[in-house]
Amino acid sequence: MRLSLRASIVGVLLAALALLVLAGLLGIGGDPDMLDIDQRLGVAGTAHWLGTDGYGRDIFGRLAAGAVTSAAIAVASVLLSLGAGMLLGGIAGFFGGWIDRLAGLLIDALLAFPGLLLALAMSAALGGGAASVILALGIAQTPVVARQFRASVQAVREREFVEVGRLFGHSRWRIFREQILPNSIGPVIILSASLLSGALLAESALSFLGVGVSPPQPTWGNMLAEGRRFLSSAPWLCIWPGLAITLTVLAVNLAGDLLRDRLDPHMQERG
Amino acid sequence: MEGVILSVRELVIAPQLGEVALVDRVSFDVLPASVCALVGESGSGKTLTSRAVMGLLPENLAVKSGALGFCGEDLLDFGPAELRRVCGARIGMVFQEPMSSLNPALTVGTQVTEALCWHRHMSPGDARTAAVAMLDAFRVPNAATSLDRYPHEFSGGLRQRIMLAAVMLLRPKLLIADEPTTALDAIVQKDVLDDMVRVAKDMNAGVLFVTHDLGLVERYADQLVVLRRGKMEEAGPTGELLRSPASAYTRSLLAAAPSKRAPRRSTGTGQVLLAIDRLCVDYTASGGFFGARAKSFRAVDQLSFDVRRGEFVGLVGESGSGKSTTGRAIAGLVDVAGGQIIFDGTNVAGTEGPARHQARNRIQYVFQDPYSSLNPRQTIGAIVSAGLAELPRAARRAKVEQLLVDVGLEAAFADRLPHQLSGGQRQRVCIARALAVDPDLLIADEAVAALDVTVQAQVLDLLAALQRRRGFACLFISHDLAVVRSICDRVAIMKNGKLEAFDETGRVFGASGNPYVKKLVSAFPTLSQ
């Protein structure tokens, strides 16, 4: 029963997030950029569902538009780190030898930098904007994927069914695709859930620190940053984006747990 | 009853919440200074029965009814504290894996004397003296200095001797030995069991010997209990029971024992298919990044032998003798350091090159472990058709189904996944996969070692029948002399990477002049009747 309770929490939270993104895409709930100076720091009501911010902009509209930006940045950066990390880790794990040592050195070097610091430096160097945040987060998380995938590939590579492919003279690519990939991708898929929540948090942090997506384009992170000035007088400016970040990260992490249970071969045996 | 050490009566073991008994009304006695063997295949309940005596059942299982009489008391009446006092001090147990039952972080001496100090309140000095005497009894060389060494410094056989010494130090009334030598080589196995039985009988202790090997039972056991699917098939004095078994199952077990099997009729043609000429294979531990010198170890050293078309050649040796490495070198899975592998007139030594590529599908391999040699995420159909890429889809499917039928499975298995199959069925799938490309040479690397004896007999029969029909040659790598003897035309015996003997099977086993071969043959348990 615990499993189904967890699954329903994940379902509700993810559905809410999807609705928020949809609202952002369709522009429901108010123009995120329209200034209404008379309504500065307005409380929640029928005109503005969640109130207005320091410039009188609709918070729900900005939250929805920010969901689109944040989700897009997080997903794109995770895809980037999955692609680059699996390429690097796959080559290292599959070929071994000096290639592995070289790739291992690169991975260790990248891992030596704290991820957020690396992303911060790169984002600052690349000059802000969504594209540079994606690139910065993607590269910062690449070694994490590479290390995980390299380890799984190495473990699977030693199994006997991989040698069977060699007995039949199959190409390396075919052996990798048919024998190794399906047996080593599970941990990376599970990892991608925590990467996704990590990317959401990191994007918010970068925007909060002012090196991410810069205003007026809304993200949850820069909404938090702008709301900070009004924390004592109008706390909802920070509460709503903060709540959005927290709940989304929770939902993604719980979804990752579910995924892990589903992909665990021991659970499958029983099923 | 007077004099009986362990008296198991109508023992029933079932899941806590279930009805289906895993051990069903099993009764037997263990007498002083005698060995009682519990024999059965996997799933027969032999290990569960022995664990119930120690109160070591898995948490979800429980003894539902029956009695476990031990020296006049019923072990089932004991609470955990009483059981702890009895176990160890008066009932000793050794397990199959000597590698994992000793703590690698403590010296042997600490572990061997610990129980003496705990159960017998001995001073460390006295315990040490007793330990040295017991290690001597188990013929551990340099007993006194051994106590200050760590488990990893000892071989598997010595570790099992040390375990036995630690257990017997407490002078238990009952020793439970659960497949104590299954992980060991034949010669070591014989020495360890000889010592175990001698020491136990000297102390007037009873031994409950759990095993799957009828050869060992005949050699060591006084009483025999045959279990099958949790039920007792029959019990009685070993000699009598093996001479005239009452149950059909015991008879089939005996018939399946490799030493009892009729030898395969030779189908060799005399034409040489594979000639190994002074083959050398090195293993290199990977060197460091900054150019540290790599260490290498010669696994196969100047090995020469040949395989004729349609012939079964056995490649025999203890673990570490280089027999599997030889097979892998022939199949092109490892690089060679020297010598030639002439396959059908061409040197195919190495893992790459045009000659090797030509030979790829003509040499096939069946691995020991059917659990790790099948990709868990591919269907059986996809696995078997691995070598059939050129065929169109429908023809491939038809061929796969035919192969599955040929190896004694059903065509419908093609859609299943490996974890839905038993060990024997998986090994049949491995054979079907190898035969799909009609190889000239099949390398069977311990292909039946992981299987129960009756399943093993079925797979061996299958191999022989398929060979008659298809005419391939087979290099049969095994540590099991009885199996090799029953199926091979010629035998090569390896030791430490070198060839010790290579001749026709009868001559190698009959009157070999080589002292190592003689020792190996005499150590191997075979059924006499």
PDB file of N, CA, C and O in Angstrom, chain A residues 158-188:
ATOM      1  N   GLU A 158      32.192  -7.704 -18.443  1.00  0.00           N
ATOM      2  CA  GLU A 158      32.861  -8.926 -18.007  1.00  0.00           C
ATOM      3  C   GLU A 158      31.936 -10.135 -18.001  1.00  0.00           C
ATOM      4  O   GLU A 158      32.381 -11.246 -17.768  1.00  0.00           O
ATOM      5  N   ARG A 159      30.640  -9.930 -18.223  1.00  0.00           N
ATOM      6  CA  ARG A 159      29.711 -11.068 -18.171  1.00  0.00           C
ATOM      7  C   ARG A 159      29.881 -11.927 -19.421  1.00  0.00           C
ATOM      8  O   ARG A 159      30.273 -11.445 -20.485  1.00  0.00           O
ATOM      9  N   GLU A 160      29.555 -13.201 -19.265  1.00  0.00           N
ATOM     10  CA  GLU A 160      29.850 -14.130 -20.349  1.00  0.00           C
ATOM     11  C   GLU A 160      29.010 -13.901 -21.596  1.00  0.00           C
ATOM     12  O   GLU A 160      29.449 -14.150 -22.702  1.00  0.00           O
ATOM     13  N   PHE A 161      27.786 -13.405 -21.425  1.00  0.00           N
ATOM     14  CA  PHE A 161      26.971 -13.263 -22.644  1.00  0.00           C
ATOM     15  C   PHE A 161      27.530 -12.211 -23.583  1.00  0.00           C
ATOM     16  O   PHE A 161      27.204 -12.197 -24.768  1.00  0.00           O
ATOM     17  N   VAL A 162      28.403 -11.342 -23.069  1.00  0.00           N
ATOM     18  CA  VAL A 162      29.051 -10.373 -23.947  1.00  0.00           C
ATOM     19  C   VAL A 162      30.094 -11.070 -24.819  1.00  0.00           C
ATOM     20  O   VAL A 162      30.260 -10.771 -25.996  1.00  0.00           O
ATOM     21  N   GLU A 163      30.767 -12.044 -24.217  1.00  0.00           N
ATOM     22  CA  GLU A 163      31.766 -12.797 -24.982  1.00  0.00           C
ATOM     23  C   GLU A 163      31.106 -13.616 -26.079  1.00  0.00           C
ATOM     24  O   GLU A 163      31.710 -13.885 -27.116  1.00  0.00           O
ATOM     25  N   VAL A 164      29.860 -14.031 -25.836  1.00  0.00           N
ATOM     26  CA  VAL A 164      29.161 -14.813 -26.851  1.00  0.00           C
ATOM     27  C   VAL A 164      29.083 -14.025 -28.150  1.00  0.00           C
ATOM     28  O   VAL A 164      29.285 -14.563 -29.235  1.00  0.00           O
ATOM     29  N   GLY A 165      28.824 -12.720 -28.050  1.00  0.00           N
ATOM     30  CA  GLY A 165      28.782 -11.884 -29.247  1.00  0.00           C
ATOM     31  C   GLY A 165      30.099 -11.931 -30.005  1.00  0.00           C
ATOM     32  O   GLY A 165      30.122 -12.003 -31.232  1.00  0.00           O
ATOM     33  N   ARG A 166      31.202 -11.944 -29.253  1.00  0.00           N
ATOM     34  CA  ARG A 166      32.510 -12.011 -29.908  1.00  0.00           C
ATOM     35  C   ARG A 166      32.696 -13.344 -30.607  1.00  0.00           C
ATOM     36  O   ARG A 166      33.331 -13.426 -31.665  1.00  0.00           O
ATOM     37  N   LEU A 167      32.159 -14.417 -30.015  1.00  0.00           N
ATOM     38  CA  LEU A 167      32.282 -15.741 -30.639  1.00  0.00           C
ATOM     39  C   LEU A 167      31.629 -15.760 -32.005  1.00  0.00           C
ATOM     40  O   LEU A 167      32.071 -16.453 -32.909  1.00  0.00           O
ATOM     41  N   PHE A 168      30.539 -15.009 -32.145  1.00  0.00           N
ATOM     42  CA  PHE A 168      29.834 -14.996 -33.421  1.00  0.00           C
ATOM     43  C   PHE A 168      30.415 -13.938 -34.350  1.00  0.00           C
ATOM     44  O   PHE A 168      29.896 -13.708 -35.436  1.00  0.00           O
ATOM     45  N   GLY A 169      31.464 -13.238 -33.934  1.00  0.00           N
ATOM     46  CA  GLY A 169      32.084 -12.235 -34.776  1.00  0.00           C
ATOM     47  C   GLY A 169      31.254 -10.980 -34.926  1.00  0.00           C
ATOM     48  O   GLY A 169      31.374 -10.264 -35.919  1.00  0.00           O
ATOM     49  N   HIS A 170      30.376 -10.688 -33.957  1.00  0.00           N
ATOM     50  CA  HIS A 170      29.585  -9.464 -34.047  1.00  0.00           C
ATOM     51  C   HIS A 170      30.481  -8.242 -33.908  1.00  0.00           C
ATOM     52  O   HIS A 170      31.506  -8.279 -33.236  1.00  0.00           O
ATOM     53  N   SER A 171      30.058  -7.144 -34.540  1.00  0.00           N
ATOM     54  CA  SER A 171      30.831  -5.910 -34.445  1.00  0.00           C
ATOM     55  C   SER A 171      30.745  -5.372 -33.025  1.00  0.00           C
ATOM     56  O   SER A 171      29.831  -5.698 -32.271  1.00  0.00           O
ATOM     57  N   ARG A 172      31.718  -4.513 -32.684  1.00  0.00           N
ATOM     58  CA  ARG A 172      31.721  -3.947 -31.339  1.00  0.00           C
ATOM     59  C   ARG A 172      30.448  -3.156 -31.075  1.00  0.00           C
ATOM     60  O   ARG A 172      29.883  -3.192 -29.991  1.00  0.00           O
ATOM     61  N   TRP A 173      30.021  -2.414 -32.100  1.00  0.00           N
ATOM     62  CA  TRP A 173      28.817  -1.591 -31.946  1.00  0.00           C
ATOM     63  C   TRP A 173      27.617  -2.471 -31.662  1.00  0.00           C
ATOM     64  O   TRP A 173      26.795  -2.182 -30.805  1.00  0.00           O
ATOM     65  N   ARG A 174      27.536  -3.611 -32.366  1.00  0.00           N
ATOM     66  CA  ARG A 174      26.391  -4.503 -32.170  1.00  0.00           C
ATOM     67  C   ARG A 174      26.424  -5.124 -30.767  1.00  0.00           C
ATOM     68  O   ARG A 174      25.392  -5.219 -30.103  1.00  0.00           O
ATOM     69  N   ILE A 175      27.615  -5.517 -30.344  1.00  0.00           N
ATOM     70  CA  ILE A 175      27.735  -6.078 -28.994  1.00  0.00           C
ATOM     71  C   ILE A 175      27.314  -5.043 -27.965  1.00  0.00           C
ATOM     72  O   ILE A 175      26.565  -5.330 -27.028  1.00  0.00           O
ATOM     73  N   PHE A 176      27.776  -3.806 -28.171  1.00  0.00           N
ATOM     74  CA  PHE A 176      27.430  -2.747 -27.230  1.00  0.00           C
ATOM     75  C   PHE A 176      25.919  -2.528 -27.205  1.00  0.00           C
ATOM     76  O   PHE A 176      25.305  -2.448 -26.160  1.00  0.00           O
ATOM     77  N   ARG A 177      25.324  -2.477 -28.399  1.00  0.00           N
ATOM     78  CA  ARG A 177      23.904  -2.138 -28.509  1.00  0.00           C
ATOM     79  C   ARG A 177      23.011  -3.264 -27.982  1.00  0.00           C
ATOM     80  O   ARG A 177      22.042  -3.022 -27.273  1.00  0.00           O
ATOM     81  N   GLU A 178      23.386  -4.506 -28.331  1.00  0.00           N
ATOM     82  CA  GLU A 178      22.488  -5.622 -27.991  1.00  0.00           C
ATOM     83  C   GLU A 178      22.729  -6.183 -26.598  1.00  0.00           C
ATOM     84  O   GLU A 178      21.798  -6.579 -25.903  1.00  0.00           O
ATOM     85  N   GLN A 179      24.009  -6.272 -26.215  1.00  0.00           N
ATOM     86  CA  GLN A 179      24.310  -6.977 -24.966  1.00  0.00           C
ATOM     87  C   GLN A 179      24.555  -6.017 -23.810  1.00  0.00           C
ATOM     88  O   GLN A 179      24.078  -6.251 -22.707  1.00  0.00           O
ATOM     89  N   ILE A 180      25.326  -4.972 -24.062  1.00  0.00           N
ATOM     90  CA  ILE A 180      25.769  -4.140 -22.940  1.00  0.00           C
ATOM     91  C   ILE A 180      24.758  -3.060 -22.588  1.00  0.00           C
ATOM     92  O   ILE A 180      24.355  -2.920 -21.440  1.00  0.00           O
ATOM     93  N   LEU A 181      24.309  -2.304 -23.595  1.00  0.00           N
ATOM     94  CA  LEU A 181      23.436  -1.155 -23.311  1.00  0.00           C
ATOM     95  C   LEU A 181      22.180  -1.526 -22.511  1.00  0.00           C
ATOM     96  O   LEU A 181      21.909  -0.901 -21.487  1.00  0.00           O
ATOM     97  N   PRO A 182      21.410  -2.543 -22.949  1.00  0.00           N
ATOM     98  CA  PRO A 182      20.173  -2.827 -22.204  1.00  0.00           C
ATOM     99  C   PRO A 182      20.433  -3.244 -20.758  1.00  0.00           C
ATOM    100  O   PRO A 182      19.584  -3.069 -19.908  1.00  0.00           O
ATOM    101  N   ASN A 183      21.626  -3.785 -20.485  1.00  0.00           N
ATOM    102  CA  ASN A 183      21.915  -4.243 -19.137  1.00  0.00           C
ATOM    103  C   ASN A 183      22.623  -3.211 -18.277  1.00  0.00           C
ATOM    104  O   ASN A 183      22.881  -3.457 -17.107  1.00  0.00           O
ATOM    105  N   SER A 184      22.996  -2.074 -18.881  1.00  0.00           N
ATOM    106  CA  SER A 184      23.733  -1.099 -18.075  1.00  0.00           C
ATOM    107  C   SER A 184      23.039   0.250 -18.007  1.00  0.00           C
ATOM    108  O   SER A 184      23.500   1.146 -17.319  1.00  0.00           O
ATOM    109  N   ILE A 185      21.909   0.408 -18.713  1.00  0.00           N
ATOM    110  CA  ILE A 185      21.296   1.721 -18.774  1.00  0.00           C
ATOM    111  C   ILE A 185      20.407   2.010 -17.562  1.00  0.00           C
ATOM    112  O   ILE A 185      20.146   3.171 -17.230  1.00  0.00           O
ATOM    113  N   GLY A 186      19.966   0.930 -16.870  1.00  0.00           N
ATOM    114  CA  GLY A 186      19.058   1.108 -15.737  1.00  0.00           C
ATOM    115  C   GLY A 186      19.528   2.126 -14.703  1.00  0.00           C
ATOM    116  O   GLY A 186      18.815   3.089 -14.412  1.00  0.00           O
ATOM    117  N   PRO A 187      20.739   1.972 -14.165  1.00  0.00           N
ATOM    118  CA  PRO A 187      21.209   2.927 -13.154  1.00  0.00           C
ATOM    119  C   PRO A 187      21.245   4.361 -13.669  1.00  0.00           C
ATOM    120  O   PRO A 187      21.012   5.300 -12.908  1.00  0.00           O
ATOM    121  N   VAL A 188      21.545   4.535 -14.952  1.00  0.00           N
ATOM    122  CA  VAL A 188      21.624   5.893 -15.504  1.00  0.00           C
ATOM    123  C   VAL A 188      20.225   6.506 -15.582  1.00  0.00           C
ATOM    124  O   VAL A 188      20.042   7.696 -15.300  1.00  0.00           O
TER     125      VAL A 188
END
